Amino acid sequence: MTELDKPVIAAPASNPVTALVPLIAIVFFGFLAIGIPLPVIPVEVHDVLGFSPVTAGWAVGIQSLATVLTRQAAGRICDMSGPRTAVLAGLPLASLAGVFYLVAAAFADPLVHLAFLFVGRLVLGVAESLFLTGAMAWGIVRVGPAHTGKVMAWQGIAIYAAVGIGAPLGIEAMVRWQFAGAALSTVLLPLAGVLVALALPRPALLHHSAERVPFYRVVGLIWRHGLAMSLATAPFAALAAFVALYYASRGWTGAGYPVMGFGAGYIVMRLFFAGLPDRMGGARVAAMSLPLECVGQLVLFAAPGSFVAFLGAVLTGVGFSLVFPAMGVEAVRRVPAHSRGLAVGGFVAFFDVALGLTGPAAGLLASGFGYRAIFLGGALCSALALAMACAFALPARQKA
């Protein structure tokens, strides 16, 4: 190994947020390629190609199923080869997914179109697994494990800023240039993240020589907190996948704005309260946040018009915002430091499971009971997550 190839072992940064800015940019560019086509794909599959809401849900969810199956490999790559390797493998794959979208757009036959679209979704799932796990593990190395909550909070800001900005852009691109317009952006945007990653010094490996914890043991340590986070994620997944069809079914305009409103509420909470999980404990923060998400889903369910629905989406974002870092802090603390990349990958896999299963499940609800029923289901998921968070917080209060 040459001097240029050696990892840079830097002391934890005195200003964690400043040190995280390049990694926030990497995640932002990567997730723009996910956020822009997210509301477009169900419309393309259901309205343009003529398939059922369940198929539209699978078109969204299959990406995350591919992601969850590759989180273990992504975590291993981070621990053994370094998070930079994972990032630089994942972002070009995200561009390749856009190429498959463009190929899909070239075929008029619905089945061929859908087949290439599904291949693109699978490739994007692998890409997200690599670049997101890598960016999170890289952030923990860069700022130190004491700031794990900040890493997850700010990476989450990048994710939902990209989704919130990308959703209306994707709908506008589809209106102007059809599906190919949204597809082209997924080819180009991840390449900007590649440039940022190449400009950063190679991070150090954490305890490379230490004995590795098997993945099943990591999952055994974190599954309860991962399940709570999955339940809290389901409302967002349903909102992102079906809000455009929900608005169309009610005759409302502005279908891109609820996802933007969700992202705005989410980001504002992260900007002002990102440090709460590290200071107060993740379980307590989640127990305070989840009632707001539940109420937001009920507002969406009962909304008489598009503006009230938009407010429900904002409230959902406010309530969900801190749940991911809150549960993430609790989960990562349960795993040895030398397997932190695997722990991050395992925890985020629960997020992927939620995204993967919510799409088809919400499609079934919509087919049987209408699109409003999706948000009633989201409120139930939030309530179950709240019950789990309260159970986690109780032992901590007893120890205090």
mmCIF file of C-alpha atoms in Angstrom:
data_model
loop_
_atom_site.group_PDB
_atom_site.id
_atom_site.type_symbol
_atom_site.label_atom_id
_atom_site.label_comp_id
_atom_site.label_asym_id
_atom_site.label_seq_id
_atom_site.Cartn_x
_atom_site.Cartn_y
_atom_site.Cartn_z
ATOM 1 C CA MET A 1 0.000 0.000 0.000
ATOM 2 C CA THR A 2 1.445 3.377 -0.993
ATOM 3 C CA GLU A 3 1.346 6.507 1.130
ATOM 4 C CA LEU A 4 -1.459 7.855 -1.019
ATOM 5 C CA ASP A 5 -3.526 4.736 -0.383
ATOM 6 C CA LYS A 6 -3.160 4.807 3.394
ATOM 7 C CA PRO A 7 -6.244 5.854 5.347
ATOM 8 C CA VAL A 8 -6.225 9.184 7.070
ATOM 9 C CA ILE A 9 -6.688 8.781 10.820
ATOM 10 C CA ALA A 10 -8.006 12.109 11.988
ATOM 11 C CA ALA A 11 -9.060 13.160 15.448
ATOM 12 C CA PRO A 12 -12.790 13.704 15.909
ATOM 13 C CA ALA A 13 -13.740 17.090 14.500
ATOM 14 C CA SER A 14 -14.315 19.987 16.902
ATOM 15 C CA ASN A 15 -17.325 21.036 14.812
ATOM 16 C CA PRO A 16 -19.149 17.840 13.809
ATOM 17 C CA VAL A 17 -21.647 19.528 11.497
ATOM 18 C CA THR A 18 -18.910 21.230 9.458
ATOM 19 C CA ALA A 19 -17.039 17.951 9.157
ATOM 20 C CA LEU A 20 -20.198 16.215 7.965
ATOM 21 C CA VAL A 21 -21.024 18.700 5.182
ATOM 22 C CA PRO A 22 -19.289 16.748 2.355
ATOM 23 C CA LEU A 23 -21.001 13.530 3.420
ATOM 24 C CA ILE A 24 -24.342 15.319 3.653
ATOM 25 C CA ALA A 25 -23.782 16.444 0.053
ATOM 26 C CA ILE A 26 -22.989 12.872 -1.033
ATOM 27 C CA VAL A 27 -26.217 11.546 0.468
ATOM 28 C CA PHE A 28 -28.197 14.473 -0.958
ATOM 29 C CA PHE A 29 -27.037 13.859 -4.533
ATOM 30 C CA GLY A 30 -27.549 10.127 -4.185
ATOM 31 C CA PHE A 31 -31.072 10.511 -2.833
ATOM 32 C CA LEU A 32 -32.113 13.039 -5.447
ATOM 33 C CA ALA A 33 -31.850 10.100 -7.835
ATOM 34 C CA ILE A 34 -34.276 8.275 -5.529
ATOM 35 C CA GLY A 35 -36.593 11.189 -4.697
ATOM 36 C CA ILE A 36 -37.209 12.483 -8.213
ATOM 37 C CA PRO A 37 -38.694 9.259 -9.632
ATOM 38 C CA LEU A 38 -40.415 8.262 -6.357
ATOM 39 C CA PRO A 39 -43.848 9.870 -7.006
ATOM 40 C CA VAL A 40 -43.468 9.408 -10.763
ATOM 41 C CA ILE A 41 -43.124 5.620 -10.780
ATOM 42 C CA PRO A 42 -46.596 4.800 -9.331
ATOM 43 C CA VAL A 43 -48.196 7.204 -11.807
ATOM 44 C CA GLU A 44 -46.219 5.667 -14.678
ATOM 45 C CA VAL A 45 -47.102 2.108 -13.673
ATOM 46 C CA HIS A 46 -50.767 2.727 -12.794
ATOM 47 C CA ASP A 47 -51.938 5.562 -15.046
ATOM 48 C CA VAL A 48 -49.660 5.184 -18.092
ATOM 49 C CA LEU A 49 -49.019 1.445 -18.260
ATOM 50 C CA GLY A 50 -52.393 0.458 -16.773
ATOM 51 C CA PHE A 51 -51.296 -1.869 -13.980
ATOM 52 C CA SER A 52 -52.999 -2.185 -10.573
ATOM 53 C CA PRO A 53 -52.174 -0.153 -7.422
ATOM 54 C CA VAL A 54 -50.558 -3.282 -5.962
ATOM 55 C CA THR A 55 -48.169 -3.496 -8.924
ATOM 56 C CA ALA A 56 -47.471 0.224 -8.545
ATOM 57 C CA GLY A 57 -46.667 -0.436 -4.898
ATOM 58 C CA TRP A 58 -44.278 -3.237 -5.807
ATOM 59 C CA ALA A 59 -42.586 -0.970 -8.353
ATOM 60 C CA VAL A 60 -41.744 1.364 -5.478
ATOM 61 C CA GLY A 61 -41.070 -1.233 -2.813
ATOM 62 C CA ILE A 62 -38.863 -3.641 -4.746
ATOM 63 C CA GLN A 63 -35.985 -1.163 -4.546
ATOM 64 C CA SER A 64 -35.935 -1.396 -0.772
ATOM 65 C CA LEU A 65 -36.217 -5.172 -0.782
ATOM 66 C CA ALA A 66 -33.057 -5.234 -2.890
ATOM 67 C CA THR A 67 -31.467 -2.819 -0.453
ATOM 68 C CA VAL A 68 -32.242 -4.882 2.639
ATOM 69 C CA LEU A 69 -30.747 -7.996 1.070
ATOM 70 C CA THR A 70 -27.453 -6.180 0.488
ATOM 71 C CA ARG A 71 -27.094 -4.201 3.736
ATOM 72 C CA GLN A 72 -24.999 -6.940 5.311
ATOM 73 C CA ALA A 73 -22.562 -6.890 2.399
ATOM 74 C CA ALA A 74 -22.451 -3.088 2.502
ATOM 75 C CA GLY A 75 -21.703 -3.142 6.220
ATOM 76 C CA ARG A 76 -18.934 -5.689 5.719
ATOM 77 C CA ILE A 77 -17.396 -3.578 2.962
ATOM 78 C CA CYS A 78 -17.410 -0.557 5.289
ATOM 79 C CA ASP A 79 -15.751 -2.478 8.118
ATOM 80 C CA MET A 80 -13.196 -4.375 6.015
ATOM 81 C CA SER A 81 -12.400 -2.061 3.076
ATOM 82 C CA GLY A 82 -13.562 1.302 4.378
ATOM 83 C CA PRO A 83 -16.734 3.362 3.899
ATOM 84 C CA ARG A 84 -15.209 5.313 1.002
ATOM 85 C CA THR A 85 -15.113 2.099 -1.041
ATOM 86 C CA ALA A 86 -18.797 1.498 -0.407
ATOM 87 C CA VAL A 87 -19.717 5.057 -1.392
ATOM 88 C CA LEU A 88 -17.688 4.961 -4.615
ATOM 89 C CA ALA A 89 -19.279 1.647 -5.567
ATOM 90 C CA GLY A 90 -22.844 2.730 -4.779
ATOM 91 C CA LEU A 91 -23.118 6.081 -6.528
ATOM 92 C CA PRO A 92 -22.190 4.818 -10.033
ATOM 93 C CA LEU A 93 -24.727 2.026 -9.586
ATOM 94 C CA ALA A 94 -27.363 4.687 -8.894
ATOM 95 C CA SER A 95 -26.497 6.234 -12.262
ATOM 96 C CA LEU A 96 -26.798 2.817 -13.896
ATOM 97 C CA ALA A 97 -30.310 2.514 -12.482
ATOM 98 C CA GLY A 98 -31.204 5.690 -14.359
ATOM 99 C CA VAL A 99 -29.911 4.112 -17.557
ATOM 100 C CA PHE A 100 -32.367 1.228 -17.088
ATOM 101 C CA TYR A 101 -35.164 3.763 -16.571
ATOM 102 C CA LEU A 102 -34.245 5.396 -19.876
ATOM 103 C CA VAL A 103 -34.260 2.033 -21.619
ATOM 104 C CA ALA A 104 -37.690 1.329 -20.111
ATOM 105 C CA ALA A 105 -39.001 4.633 -21.462
ATOM 106 C CA ALA A 106 -37.958 3.600 -24.977
ATOM 107 C CA PHE A 107 -40.376 0.631 -25.032
ATOM 108 C CA ALA A 108 -44.098 1.096 -25.626
ATOM 109 C CA ASP A 109 -44.966 -2.488 -24.661
ATOM 110 C CA PRO A 110 -46.183 -2.300 -21.028
ATOM 111 C CA LEU A 111 -44.612 -5.571 -19.896
ATOM 112 C CA VAL A 112 -41.202 -4.802 -21.394
ATOM 113 C CA HIS A 113 -41.382 -1.265 -20.007
ATOM 114 C CA LEU A 114 -42.244 -2.605 -16.562
ATOM 115 C CA ALA A 115 -39.493 -5.249 -16.695
ATOM 116 C CA PHE A 116 -36.725 -2.707 -17.347
ATOM 117 C CA LEU A 117 -38.225 -0.409 -14.736
ATOM 118 C CA PHE A 118 -38.046 -3.211 -12.164
ATOM 119 C CA VAL A 119 -34.434 -3.960 -13.089
ATOM 120 C CA GLY A 120 -33.597 -0.290 -12.539
ATOM 121 C CA ARG A 121 -35.305 -0.370 -9.152
ATOM 122 C CA LEU A 122 -33.294 -3.437 -8.116
ATOM 123 C CA VAL A 123 -30.016 -1.828 -9.182
ATOM 124 C CA LEU A 124 -30.939 1.347 -7.311
ATOM 125 C CA GLY A 125 -31.643 -0.717 -4.207
ATOM 126 C CA VAL A 126 -28.122 -2.130 -4.228
ATOM 127 C CA ALA A 127 -26.735 1.347 -4.911
ATOM 128 C CA GLU A 128 -28.545 2.909 -1.955
ATOM 129 C CA SER A 129 -27.367 0.112 0.322
ATOM 130 C CA LEU A 130 -23.753 0.876 -0.513
ATOM 131 C CA PHE A 131 -23.639 4.662 -0.600
ATOM 132 C CA LEU A 132 -25.912 5.320 2.391
ATOM 133 C CA THR A 133 -24.311 2.737 4.682
ATOM 134 C CA GLY A 134 -20.896 3.998 3.568
ATOM 135 C CA ALA A 135 -21.745 7.649 4.143
ATOM 136 C CA MET A 136 -23.117 6.972 7.635
ATOM 137 C CA ALA A 137 -20.157 4.845 8.682
ATOM 138 C CA TRP A 138 -17.793 7.434 7.171
ATOM 139 C CA GLY A 139 -19.494 10.157 9.191
ATOM 140 C CA ILE A 140 -19.050 8.223 12.456
ATOM 141 C CA VAL A 141 -15.346 7.783 11.677
ATOM 142 C CA ARG A 142 -15.018 11.446 10.754
ATOM 143 C CA VAL A 143 -16.634 13.002 13.843
ATOM 144 C CA GLY A 144 -16.338 10.227 16.446
ATOM 145 C CA PRO A 145 -18.845 7.742 17.893
ATOM 146 C CA ALA A 146 -19.994 10.221 20.565
ATOM 147 C CA HIS A 147 -21.764 12.095 17.760
ATOM 148 C CA THR A 148 -23.546 9.071 16.231
ATOM 149 C CA GLY A 149 -26.916 10.763 16.729
ATOM 150 C CA LYS A 150 -25.750 13.877 14.877
ATOM 151 C CA VAL A 151 -24.444 11.756 12.000
ATOM 152 C CA MET A 152 -27.786 10.005 11.587
ATOM 153 C CA ALA A 153 -29.727 13.227 12.082
ATOM 154 C CA TRP A 154 -27.832 15.197 9.444
ATOM 155 C CA GLN A 155 -27.721 12.344 6.971
ATOM 156 C CA GLY A 156 -31.476 12.148 7.457
ATOM 157 C CA ILE A 157 -31.751 15.834 6.619
ATOM 158 C CA ALA A 158 -29.945 15.121 3.365
ATOM 159 C CA ILE A 159 -32.251 12.183 2.603
ATOM 160 C CA TYR A 160 -35.512 13.990 3.170
ATOM 161 C CA ALA A 161 -34.353 17.267 1.648
ATOM 162 C CA ALA A 162 -33.568 15.287 -1.487
ATOM 163 C CA VAL A 163 -36.905 13.483 -1.375
ATOM 164 C CA GLY A 164 -38.839 16.657 -0.544
ATOM 165 C CA ILE A 165 -37.199 18.656 -3.325
ATOM 166 C CA GLY A 166 -37.099 15.738 -5.726
ATOM 167 C CA ALA A 167 -40.802 14.821 -5.578
ATOM 168 C CA PRO A 168 -42.219 18.031 -7.123
ATOM 169 C CA LEU A 169 -39.285 18.174 -9.539
ATOM 170 C CA GLY A 170 -40.046 14.630 -10.659
ATOM 171 C CA ILE A 171 -43.729 15.385 -11.215
ATOM 172 C CA GLU A 172 -42.853 18.546 -13.142
ATOM 173 C CA ALA A 173 -40.320 16.637 -15.243
ATOM 174 C CA MET A 174 -42.930 14.022 -16.081
ATOM 175 C CA VAL A 175 -45.448 16.677 -17.091
ATOM 176 C CA ARG A 176 -42.912 18.351 -19.380
ATOM 177 C CA TRP A 177 -40.853 15.440 -20.733
ATOM 178 C CA GLN A 178 -42.734 12.300 -19.616
ATOM 179 C CA PHE A 179 -40.995 9.519 -17.720
ATOM 180 C CA ALA A 180 -37.732 9.913 -19.627
ATOM 181 C CA GLY A 181 -37.257 13.392 -18.153
ATOM 182 C CA ALA A 182 -37.287 12.077 -14.598
ATOM 183 C CA ALA A 183 -35.143 9.104 -15.642
ATOM 184 C CA LEU A 184 -32.362 11.255 -17.067
ATOM 185 C CA SER A 185 -31.852 13.049 -13.751
ATOM 186 C CA THR A 186 -31.123 9.747 -12.007
ATOM 187 C CA VAL A 187 -28.264 9.180 -14.441
ATOM 188 C CA LEU A 188 -26.566 12.523 -13.830
ATOM 189 C CA LEU A 189 -27.105 13.500 -10.195
ATOM 190 C CA PRO A 190 -25.226 10.666 -8.434
ATOM 191 C CA LEU A 191 -22.115 11.551 -10.429
ATOM 192 C CA ALA A 192 -21.908 14.845 -8.521
ATOM 193 C CA GLY A 193 -21.705 12.793 -5.327
ATOM 194 C CA VAL A 194 -18.842 10.794 -6.820
ATOM 195 C CA LEU A 195 -16.842 14.002 -7.309
ATOM 196 C CA VAL A 196 -17.381 14.993 -3.672
ATOM 197 C CA ALA A 197 -16.309 11.562 -2.420
ATOM 198 C CA LEU A 198 -13.159 11.569 -4.545
ATOM 199 C CA ALA A 199 -12.151 14.932 -3.069
ATOM 200 C CA LEU A 200 -12.212 13.627 0.524
ATOM 201 C CA PRO A 201 -9.287 11.854 2.230
ATOM 202 C CA ARG A 202 -9.628 8.130 2.744
ATOM 203 C CA PRO A 203 -11.089 7.426 6.227
ATOM 204 C CA ALA A 204 -9.510 5.010 8.680
ATOM 205 C CA LEU A 205 -10.743 1.488 9.303
ATOM 206 C CA LEU A 206 -12.065 0.956 12.812
ATOM 207 C CA HIS A 207 -10.319 -1.876 14.674
ATOM 208 C CA HIS A 208 -9.615 -3.767 11.479
ATOM 209 C CA SER A 209 -7.930 -6.658 13.267
ATOM 210 C CA ALA A 210 -10.671 -7.188 15.847
ATOM 211 C CA GLU A 211 -12.899 -10.225 15.736
ATOM 212 C CA ARG A 212 -16.050 -9.523 13.727
ATOM 213 C CA VAL A 213 -19.507 -9.935 15.205
ATOM 214 C CA PRO A 214 -21.699 -12.167 13.006
ATOM 215 C CA PHE A 215 -24.500 -10.318 11.268
ATOM 216 C CA TYR A 216 -27.208 -12.425 12.893
ATOM 217 C CA ARG A 217 -25.847 -11.444 16.315
ATOM 218 C CA VAL A 218 -25.885 -7.770 15.316
ATOM 219 C CA VAL A 219 -29.514 -8.093 14.226
ATOM 220 C CA GLY A 220 -30.295 -9.878 17.493
ATOM 221 C CA LEU A 221 -28.944 -6.904 19.415
ATOM 222 C CA ILE A 222 -30.783 -4.196 17.490
ATOM 223 C CA TRP A 223 -33.985 -5.739 16.122
ATOM 224 C CA ARG A 224 -36.394 -4.240 18.650
ATOM 225 C CA HIS A 225 -35.283 -0.693 17.938
ATOM 226 C CA GLY A 226 -35.146 -1.468 14.221
ATOM 227 C CA LEU A 227 -38.729 -2.750 14.279
ATOM 228 C CA ALA A 228 -39.962 0.392 16.041
ATOM 229 C CA MET A 229 -38.222 2.505 13.436
ATOM 230 C CA SER A 230 -39.758 0.385 10.635
ATOM 231 C CA LEU A 231 -43.252 0.981 11.966
ATOM 232 C CA ALA A 232 -42.565 4.719 12.184
ATOM 233 C CA THR A 233 -41.213 4.716 8.618
ATOM 234 C CA ALA A 234 -44.313 3.141 7.077
ATOM 235 C CA PRO A 235 -46.368 6.393 7.046
ATOM 236 C CA PHE A 236 -43.643 8.193 5.109
ATOM 237 C CA ALA A 237 -43.277 5.308 2.646
ATOM 238 C CA ALA A 238 -47.021 5.260 1.957
ATOM 239 C CA LEU A 239 -47.175 9.038 1.632
ATOM 240 C CA ALA A 240 -44.288 9.190 -0.829
ATOM 241 C CA ALA A 241 -45.575 6.328 -2.966
ATOM 242 C CA PHE A 242 -49.292 7.093 -3.136
ATOM 243 C CA VAL A 243 -49.891 10.766 -2.435
ATOM 244 C CA ALA A 244 -50.018 11.622 -6.156
ATOM 245 C CA LEU A 245 -52.686 8.969 -6.773
ATOM 246 C CA TYR A 246 -54.503 10.034 -3.571
ATOM 247 C CA TYR A 247 -54.661 13.640 -4.736
ATOM 248 C CA ALA A 248 -55.833 12.566 -8.190
ATOM 249 C CA SER A 249 -58.591 10.411 -6.670
ATOM 250 C CA ARG A 250 -59.877 13.454 -4.732
ATOM 251 C CA GLY A 251 -59.554 15.815 -7.705
ATOM 252 C CA TRP A 252 -56.916 17.951 -5.957
ATOM 253 C CA THR A 253 -53.930 19.677 -7.537
ATOM 254 C CA GLY A 254 -50.426 20.139 -6.125
ATOM 255 C CA ALA A 255 -49.606 16.472 -5.549
ATOM 256 C CA GLY A 256 -45.889 17.210 -5.185
ATOM 257 C CA TYR A 257 -46.314 19.547 -2.230
ATOM 258 C CA PRO A 258 -47.219 17.064 0.553
ATOM 259 C CA VAL A 259 -43.865 15.283 0.164
ATOM 260 C CA MET A 260 -42.174 18.689 0.157
ATOM 261 C CA GLY A 261 -44.145 19.617 3.290
ATOM 262 C CA PHE A 262 -43.129 16.365 4.951
ATOM 263 C CA GLY A 263 -39.507 17.141 4.125
ATOM 264 C CA ALA A 264 -39.818 20.697 5.457
ATOM 265 C CA GLY A 265 -41.240 19.571 8.795
ATOM 266 C CA TYR A 266 -38.645 16.842 9.017
ATOM 267 C CA ILE A 267 -35.716 19.152 8.279
ATOM 268 C CA VAL A 268 -36.815 21.935 10.643
ATOM 269 C CA MET A 269 -36.950 19.468 13.529
ATOM 270 C CA ARG A 270 -33.517 18.106 12.650
ATOM 271 C CA LEU A 271 -32.000 21.591 12.380
ATOM 272 C CA PHE A 272 -33.091 22.616 15.874
ATOM 273 C CA PHE A 273 -33.226 19.335 17.790
ATOM 274 C CA ALA A 274 -30.711 16.992 16.146
ATOM 275 C CA GLY A 275 -28.707 16.671 19.369
ATOM 276 C CA LEU A 276 -31.617 15.521 21.552
ATOM 277 C CA PRO A 277 -31.144 11.742 21.083
ATOM 278 C CA ASP A 278 -27.491 11.977 22.189
ATOM 279 C CA ARG A 279 -28.407 14.115 25.238
ATOM 280 C CA MET A 280 -31.773 12.732 26.387
ATOM 281 C CA GLY A 281 -31.659 9.161 25.131
ATOM 282 C CA GLY A 282 -33.265 7.815 21.999
ATOM 283 C CA ALA A 283 -36.247 6.084 23.573
ATOM 284 C CA ARG A 284 -37.473 9.224 25.352
ATOM 285 C CA VAL A 285 -37.136 11.339 22.206
ATOM 286 C CA ALA A 286 -39.029 8.792 20.110
ATOM 287 C CA ALA A 287 -41.801 8.584 22.715
ATOM 288 C CA MET A 288 -42.261 12.365 22.493
ATOM 289 C CA SER A 289 -42.165 12.452 18.683
ATOM 290 C CA LEU A 290 -44.415 9.608 17.573
ATOM 291 C CA PRO A 291 -47.741 11.073 18.810
ATOM 292 C CA LEU A 292 -47.232 13.932 16.344
ATOM 293 C CA GLU A 293 -46.691 11.520 13.471
ATOM 294 C CA CYS A 294 -49.840 9.625 14.411
ATOM 295 C CA VAL A 295 -51.912 12.813 14.478
ATOM 296 C CA GLY A 296 -50.462 13.874 11.121
ATOM 297 C CA GLN A 297 -51.636 10.621 9.559
ATOM 298 C CA LEU A 298 -55.117 11.061 10.996
ATOM 299 C CA VAL A 299 -55.250 14.594 9.547
ATOM 300 C CA LEU A 300 -54.344 13.178 6.118
ATOM 301 C CA PHE A 301 -57.054 10.548 6.485
ATOM 302 C CA ALA A 302 -59.764 13.070 7.398
ATOM 303 C CA ALA A 303 -58.586 16.004 5.236
ATOM 304 C CA PRO A 304 -61.467 17.796 3.466
ATOM 305 C CA GLY A 305 -59.110 19.517 1.034
ATOM 306 C CA SER A 306 -55.587 19.630 -0.294
ATOM 307 C CA PHE A 307 -54.357 22.315 2.131
ATOM 308 C CA VAL A 308 -55.368 20.347 5.224
ATOM 309 C CA ALA A 309 -53.768 17.250 3.680
ATOM 310 C CA PHE A 310 -50.594 19.256 3.193
ATOM 311 C CA LEU A 311 -50.645 20.241 6.883
ATOM 312 C CA GLY A 312 -51.055 16.591 7.812
ATOM 313 C CA ALA A 313 -47.975 15.754 5.763
ATOM 314 C CA VAL A 314 -45.982 18.498 7.510
ATOM 315 C CA LEU A 315 -47.040 17.198 10.925
ATOM 316 C CA THR A 316 -46.095 13.658 9.879
ATOM 317 C CA GLY A 317 -42.628 14.906 8.985
ATOM 318 C CA VAL A 318 -42.276 16.756 12.295
ATOM 319 C CA GLY A 319 -43.229 13.626 14.227
ATOM 320 C CA PHE A 320 -41.068 11.216 12.269
ATOM 321 C CA SER A 321 -37.988 13.419 12.084
ATOM 322 C CA LEU A 322 -36.158 12.370 15.238
ATOM 323 C CA VAL A 323 -37.297 8.739 15.359
ATOM 324 C CA PHE A 324 -34.577 7.455 13.034
ATOM 325 C CA PRO A 325 -31.605 8.954 14.939
ATOM 326 C CA ALA A 326 -33.302 8.246 18.278
ATOM 327 C CA MET A 327 -33.652 4.534 17.588
ATOM 328 C CA GLY A 328 -30.311 4.524 15.771
ATOM 329 C CA VAL A 329 -28.438 5.826 18.800
ATOM 330 C CA GLU A 330 -29.973 3.113 20.975
ATOM 331 C CA ALA A 331 -29.219 0.396 18.419
ATOM 332 C CA VAL A 332 -25.594 1.316 17.635
ATOM 333 C CA ARG A 333 -24.723 1.530 21.333
ATOM 334 C CA ARG A 334 -25.503 -2.169 21.648
ATOM 335 C CA VAL A 335 -22.839 -3.268 19.145
ATOM 336 C CA PRO A 336 -19.018 -3.312 19.574
ATOM 337 C CA ALA A 337 -17.171 -0.424 17.935
ATOM 338 C CA HIS A 338 -15.288 -2.636 15.477
ATOM 339 C CA SER A 339 -18.618 -3.761 13.951
ATOM 340 C CA ARG A 340 -20.176 -0.313 13.796
ATOM 341 C CA GLY A 341 -20.464 -0.363 9.996
ATOM 342 C CA LEU A 342 -22.331 -3.659 10.202
ATOM 343 C CA ALA A 343 -24.564 -2.206 12.919
ATOM 344 C CA VAL A 344 -25.399 0.813 10.780
ATOM 345 C CA GLY A 345 -26.126 -1.459 7.828
ATOM 346 C CA GLY A 346 -28.296 -3.731 9.959
ATOM 347 C CA PHE A 347 -30.247 -0.863 11.473
ATOM 348 C CA VAL A 348 -30.866 0.866 8.151
ATOM 349 C CA ALA A 349 -32.025 -2.497 6.786
ATOM 350 C CA PHE A 350 -35.125 -2.136 8.961
ATOM 351 C CA PHE A 351 -35.793 1.169 7.209
ATOM 352 C CA ASP A 352 -35.489 -0.687 3.900
ATOM 353 C CA VAL A 353 -37.903 -3.390 5.025
ATOM 354 C CA ALA A 354 -40.466 -0.720 5.840
ATOM 355 C CA LEU A 355 -40.079 0.939 2.460
ATOM 356 C CA GLY A 356 -40.176 -2.406 0.657
ATOM 357 C CA LEU A 357 -43.282 -3.825 2.344
ATOM 358 C CA THR A 358 -45.288 -0.624 2.760
ATOM 359 C CA GLY A 359 -45.721 -0.077 -0.986
ATOM 360 C CA PRO A 360 -47.540 -3.329 -1.782
ATOM 361 C CA ALA A 361 -49.375 -3.320 1.565
ATOM 362 C CA ALA A 362 -50.624 0.217 0.953
ATOM 363 C CA GLY A 363 -51.588 -0.805 -2.572
ATOM 364 C CA LEU A 364 -53.757 -3.584 -1.147
ATOM 365 C CA LEU A 365 -55.417 -1.138 1.249
ATOM 366 C CA ALA A 366 -56.073 1.290 -1.589
ATOM 367 C CA SER A 367 -57.539 -1.444 -3.801
ATOM 368 C CA GLY A 368 -59.938 -2.585 -1.084
ATOM 369 C CA PHE A 369 -60.826 0.593 0.793
ATOM 370 C CA GLY A 370 -59.613 3.577 -1.227
ATOM 371 C CA TYR A 371 -56.525 5.724 -0.907
ATOM 372 C CA ARG A 372 -57.660 7.386 2.348
ATOM 373 C CA ALA A 373 -57.343 4.055 4.159
ATOM 374 C CA ILE A 374 -53.576 4.162 3.614
ATOM 375 C CA PHE A 375 -53.252 6.972 6.141
ATOM 376 C CA LEU A 376 -55.426 5.238 8.712
ATOM 377 C CA GLY A 377 -53.013 2.331 8.444
ATOM 378 C CA GLY A 378 -50.139 4.786 8.865
ATOM 379 C CA ALA A 379 -51.678 6.103 12.087
ATOM 380 C CA LEU A 380 -51.909 2.536 13.426
ATOM 381 C CA CYS A 381 -48.232 1.909 12.616
ATOM 382 C CA SER A 382 -47.251 5.127 14.430
ATOM 383 C CA ALA A 383 -49.269 4.090 17.484
ATOM 384 C CA LEU A 384 -47.556 0.684 17.601
ATOM 385 C CA ALA A 385 -44.129 2.342 17.319
ATOM 386 C CA LEU A 386 -45.109 4.701 20.156
ATOM 387 C CA ALA A 387 -46.005 1.757 22.391
ATOM 388 C CA MET A 388 -42.586 0.200 21.719
ATOM 389 C CA ALA A 389 -40.740 3.465 22.367
ATOM 390 C CA CYS A 390 -42.536 3.899 25.689
ATOM 391 C CA ALA A 391 -41.537 0.360 26.641
ATOM 392 C CA PHE A 392 -37.892 1.152 25.812
ATOM 393 C CA ALA A 393 -37.997 4.379 27.836
ATOM 394 C CA LEU A 394 -39.419 2.767 30.964
ATOM 395 C CA PRO A 395 -36.238 0.859 32.008
ATOM 396 C CA ALA A 396 -34.141 3.984 31.453
ATOM 397 C CA ARG A 397 -36.425 5.967 33.786
ATOM 398 C CA GLN A 398 -36.263 3.239 36.419
ATOM 399 C CA LYS A 399 -32.426 3.277 36.319
ATOM 400 C CA ALA A 400 -32.435 7.074 36.622
#
